[in-house]
CSV table of C-alpha atoms in Angstrom, one decimal:
chain,number,residue,atom,x,y,z
Z,12,SER,CA,9.0,-8.8,-16.8
Z,13,LEU,CA,8.3,-8.3,-13.6
Z,14,ASP,CA,10.9,-6.1,-11.4
Z,15,ILE,CA,12.5,-8.5,-8.3
Z,16,ILE,CA,14.4,-7.1,-5.5
Z,17,TYR,CA,15.1,-9.8,-3.7
Z,18,GLU,CA,14.0,-13.3,-3.5
Z,19,ASP,CA,15.1,-16.7,-1.7
Z,20,GLU,CA,13.8,-20.5,-0.9
Z,21,SER,CA,11.2,-18.1,1.5
Z,22,LEU,CA,9.7,-15.4,0.2
Z,23,VAL,CA,10.5,-12.9,-3.4
Z,24,VAL,CA,10.0,-8.6,-3.2
Z,25,VAL,CA,9.1,-6.8,-6.1
Z,26,ASN,CA,8.1,-3.6,-7.3
Z,27,LYS,CA,4.8,-3.5,-8.5
Z,28,PRO,CA,4.0,-0.9,-11.7
Z,29,ALA,CA,1.0,1.2,-11.3
Z,30,SER,CA,0.3,-0.3,-14.6
Z,31,LEU,CA,-0.6,-4.2,-12.9
Z,32,ARG,CA,-2.3,-5.6,-10.6
Z,33,SER,CA,-1.3,-7.6,-7.0
Z,34,VAL,CA,-3.0,-9.7,-7.8
Z,35,PRO,CA,-6.1,-11.3,-10.8
Z,36,GLY,CA,-9.9,-10.0,-11.5
Z,37,VAL,CA,-12.6,-11.1,-12.7
Z,38,ASP,CA,-11.2,-10.0,-16.5
Z,39,ILE,CA,-7.6,-9.0,-16.0
Z,40,ASP,CA,-5.7,-11.5,-15.2
Z,41,ASN,CA,-1.8,-10.0,-15.6
Z,42,SER,CA,-0.5,-9.5,-12.1
Z,43,VAL,CA,2.4,-9.9,-10.6
Z,44,TYR,CA,0.6,-13.1,-8.6
Z,45,SER,CA,0.2,-14.6,-12.8
Z,46,ARG,CA,3.3,-12.9,-13.3
Z,47,LEU,CA,5.1,-14.7,-10.7
Z,48,LYS,CA,3.1,-17.8,-11.6
Z,49,ASP,CA,3.9,-18.3,-15.2
Z,50,SER,CA,8.0,-17.8,-14.4
Z,51,MET,CA,8.1,-20.4,-12.9
Z,52,ILE,CA,9.8,-18.8,-10.5
Z,53,ILE,CA,6.8,-19.3,-7.5
Z,54,ALA,CA,4.4,-22.7,-8.6
Z,55,GLU,CA,1.9,-21.6,-6.3
Z,56,PRO,CA,2.2,-17.3,-5.7
Z,57,LEU,CA,1.3,-16.2,-1.8
Z,58,VAL,CA,0.9,-12.4,-1.3
Z,59,ILE,CA,0.9,-11.2,1.7
Z,60,HIS,CA,-0.4,-7.9,0.6
Z,61,ARG,CA,-2.4,-6.3,-2.2
Z,62,LEU,CA,-1.2,-2.7,-3.3
Z,63,ASP,CA,-4.5,-0.9,-5.0
Z,64,MET,CA,-4.3,-1.4,-8.8
Z,65,GLY,CA,-2.6,2.6,-9.7
Z,66,THR,CA,-0.3,2.1,-6.5
Z,67,SER,CA,3.2,1.8,-7.3
Z,68,GLY,CA,5.5,-0.1,-5.0
Z,69,LEU,CA,7.0,-2.4,-3.1
Z,70,LEU,CA,5.2,-6.0,-2.1
Z,71,LEU,CA,5.8,-9.2,-0.6
Z,72,VAL,CA,5.2,-12.5,-2.2
Z,73,ALA,CA,5.4,-15.4,0.3
Z,74,LYS,CA,6.6,-18.7,-1.5
Z,75,THR,CA,6.0,-21.2,1.1
Z,76,PRO,CA,1.8,-21.7,3.3
Z,77,GLN,CA,4.8,-21.1,6.8
Z,78,ALA,CA,6.6,-17.9,6.2
Z,79,HIS,CA,2.7,-16.8,4.4
Z,80,LYS,CA,1.6,-17.1,8.3
Z,81,HIS,CA,4.6,-16.1,9.6
Z,82,ILE,CA,4.0,-12.4,7.4
Z,83,GLN,CA,1.0,-12.1,7.6
Z,84,ARG,CA,1.2,-12.6,11.8
Z,85,GLN,CA,3.1,-9.4,11.7
Z,86,PHE,CA,1.2,-7.6,9.8
Z,87,LEU,CA,-1.8,-8.3,12.3
Z,88,ASN,CA,0.6,-7.5,14.6
Z,89,ARG,CA,2.3,-4.3,13.3
Z,90,ALA,CA,4.9,-5.5,13.0
Z,91,VAL,CA,6.1,-4.9,9.9
Z,92,THR,CA,6.9,-0.8,9.2
Z,93,LYS,CA,5.5,0.3,5.3
Z,94,ARG,CA,6.1,3.9,4.8
Z,95,TYR,CA,4.5,5.4,1.3
Z,96,THR,CA,4.7,8.2,-0.2
Z,97,ALA,CA,2.3,10.6,-2.3
Z,98,LEU,CA,2.1,13.4,-4.0
Z,99,LEU,CA,-1.4,15.2,-2.6
Z,100,SER,CA,-3.4,17.9,-5.6
Z,101,LYS,CA,-3.7,21.1,-2.6
Z,102,PRO,CA,-0.9,22.3,-0.7
Z,103,ILE,CA,-1.0,21.0,3.6
Z,104,HIS,CA,0.3,23.7,6.0
Z,105,ASP,CA,0.8,21.6,8.8
Z,106,LYS,CA,4.0,20.2,8.6
Z,107,GLU,CA,2.7,15.8,10.1
Z,108,GLY,CA,0.4,14.2,12.1
Z,109,GLU,CA,-2.0,11.8,12.4
Z,110,ILE,CA,-5.0,10.8,11.0
Z,111,SER,CA,-8.0,8.3,12.7
Z,112,LEU,CA,-11.0,7.7,10.7
Z,113,PRO,CA,-12.7,4.5,11.5
Z,114,LEU,CA,-13.9,3.2,7.3
Z,115,ILE,CA,-16.7,0.7,6.1
Z,116,PRO,CA,-16.9,-0.1,2.2
Z,117,ASP,CA,-19.6,1.8,0.3
Z,118,LEU,CA,-22.6,-0.8,-0.2
Z,119,TYR,CA,-24.0,1.3,-2.7
Z,120,ASN,CA,-20.5,1.9,-5.0
Z,121,ARG,CA,-18.0,-0.5,-4.2
Z,122,PRO,CA,-15.0,0.0,-4.4
Z,123,MET,CA,-15.0,3.5,-2.7
Z,124,GLN,CA,-14.9,3.5,1.0
Z,125,LEU,CA,-16.9,5.6,3.1
Z,126,VAL,CA,-16.0,7.3,7.1
Z,127,CYS,CA,-18.7,6.0,9.6
Z,128,PHE,CA,-17.9,6.6,12.7
Z,129,GLU,CA,-20.7,4.0,14.3
Z,130,THR,CA,-19.7,0.5,12.6
Z,131,GLY,CA,-16.8,1.8,10.3
Z,132,LYS,CA,-12.9,-0.3,11.0
Z,133,LYS,CA,-10.6,1.7,13.0
Z,134,SER,CA,-7.7,2.9,10.2
Z,135,ILE,CA,-4.9,4.8,11.7
Z,136,THR,CA,-2.1,6.8,9.4
Z,137,GLN,CA,0.5,8.9,10.5
Z,138,TRP,CA,1.1,11.7,7.5
Z,139,LYS,CA,4.0,14.7,7.7
Z,140,VAL,CA,5.3,17.4,4.9
Z,141,ILE,CA,7.9,16.5,3.0
Z,142,GLU,CA,8.2,19.4,0.6
Z,143,GLY,CA,5.4,22.2,-0.9
Z,144,HIS,CA,5.6,23.2,-5.1
Z,145,ASN,CA,3.1,25.7,-7.5
Z,146,GLY,CA,-0.2,23.9,-5.1
Z,147,ILE,CA,1.0,20.4,-5.0
Z,148,THR,CA,3.0,18.8,-1.6
Z,149,ARG,CA,4.8,15.8,-1.5
Z,150,ILE,CA,3.7,13.6,1.9
Z,151,HIS,CA,5.1,10.6,3.2
Z,152,PHE,CA,2.5,7.8,4.5
Z,153,TRP,CA,3.6,5.8,7.5
Z,154,PRO,CA,-0.6,3.4,8.0
Z,155,LEU,CA,-0.5,1.6,11.2
Z,156,THR,CA,-3.4,-0.2,10.5
Z,157,GLY,CA,-4.3,-1.5,6.3
Z,158,ARG,CA,-7.7,-1.2,5.4
Z,159,THR,CA,-9.0,-0.9,2.2
Z,160,HIS,CA,-8.1,2.8,0.2
Z,161,GLN,CA,-6.5,3.8,3.4
Z,162,LEU,CA,-4.3,6.4,1.9
Z,163,ARG,CA,-6.5,7.9,-1.0
Z,164,VAL,CA,-9.3,8.7,2.3
Z,165,HIS,CA,-7.2,9.5,4.6
Z,166,ALA,CA,-6.3,12.2,2.1
Z,167,ALA,CA,-8.8,12.7,0.3
Z,168,HIS,CA,-11.7,13.4,2.8
Z,169,LYS,CA,-12.5,16.5,4.6
Z,170,LEU,CA,-12.0,15.5,8.0
Z,171,GLY,CA,-8.1,14.3,6.8
Z,172,LEU,CA,-5.5,16.8,4.9
Z,173,ASN,CA,-8.8,17.8,2.8
Z,174,ALA,CA,-6.4,17.1,-0.3
Z,175,PRO,CA,-6.9,14.4,-2.9
Z,176,ILE,CA,-4.7,12.1,-4.4
Z,177,ALA,CA,-2.9,13.7,-6.8
Z,178,GLY,CA,-4.4,11.5,-10.5
Z,179,ASP,CA,-7.2,9.7,-7.4
Z,180,ASP,CA,-9.8,8.7,-10.4
Z,181,LEU,CA,-12.1,7.8,-7.0
Z,182,TYR,CA,-11.9,10.2,-4.6
Z,183,GLY,CA,-10.2,13.3,-6.3
Z,184,THR,CA,-9.0,13.5,-10.1
Z,185,SER,CA,-7.9,11.1,-12.4
Z,186,ASP,CA,-4.9,11.3,-14.6
Z,187,LYS,CA,-2.1,9.5,-16.0
Z,188,ARG,CA,-1.4,7.6,-13.3
Z,189,LEU,CA,-2.5,7.5,-9.5
Z,190,HIS,CA,0.6,9.6,-8.0
Z,191,LEU,CA,1.2,6.8,-4.4
Z,192,HIS,CA,4.6,4.8,-3.9
Z,193,ALA,CA,4.7,1.6,-1.6
Z,194,ALA,CA,9.2,3.1,-1.4
Z,195,TYR,CA,10.0,1.4,2.1
Z,196,ILE,CA,8.9,-2.0,4.1
Z,197,ALA,CA,10.6,-3.7,7.6
Z,198,PHE,CA,9.9,-6.9,8.5
Z,199,THR,CA,11.4,-10.1,9.7
Z,200,HIS,CA,12.2,-13.6,7.6
Z,201,PRO,CA,10.5,-15.9,8.4
Z,202,VAL,CA,12.7,-18.2,8.8
Z,203,SER,CA,16.5,-16.8,9.4
Z,204,LYS,CA,14.2,-14.1,11.6
Z,205,LYS,CA,16.6,-10.9,11.9
Z,206,ARG,CA,14.6,-7.8,10.2
Z,207,MET,CA,15.1,-7.0,6.8
Z,208,ALA,CA,14.3,-3.2,4.9
Z,209,PHE,CA,13.4,-2.4,1.7
Z,210,GLU,CA,13.1,0.5,-0.1
Z,211,ILE,CA,13.0,1.6,-4.1
Z,212,ALA,CA,12.2,6.2,-4.3
Z,213,GLU,CA,9.0,7.6,-6.1
Z,214,ASP,CA,9.2,7.6,-9.6
Z,215,PHE,CA,7.0,10.9,-10.0
């Protein structure tokens, strides 16, 4: 069963486990989308944003096209606040900062992304170290843009933090899981127009 945090006539907020996809893949149907559809909670779930396979945490799913459009517009206008928690595989000496490294898909090595200052799309992440212990750093990320693998590349790249997220099989070293969790999300409700916020702590 899927861990449903909140549900009303317009949307559902779920806590996605790291082992579950946001939407079906070419050869994998099991996903947040398919589970919501199969449970008859939503006739046609409209996934507003996605979390990478391996990333756990809060995911918004719209129940109506109107809600989907409203919240999608908030994402485009950067009116949605998201905070992630991650474990990095190295110590970080600075306490906080901002990373701006434009990203493009690696056409020869999908689904990986590359930093490219000529044709890359603007990608900005704010970060703050929470604690460091035994060479591992617990950190908060606030992505100001929503590029594919943005946090993973910004953590791992030598011009970013130069410290891959623990368990990142693409940009670092694989482990039992990717230690990246979407811990907090805030947005304006598409019907009531009230500001809503949800927070779920990581389990690592």
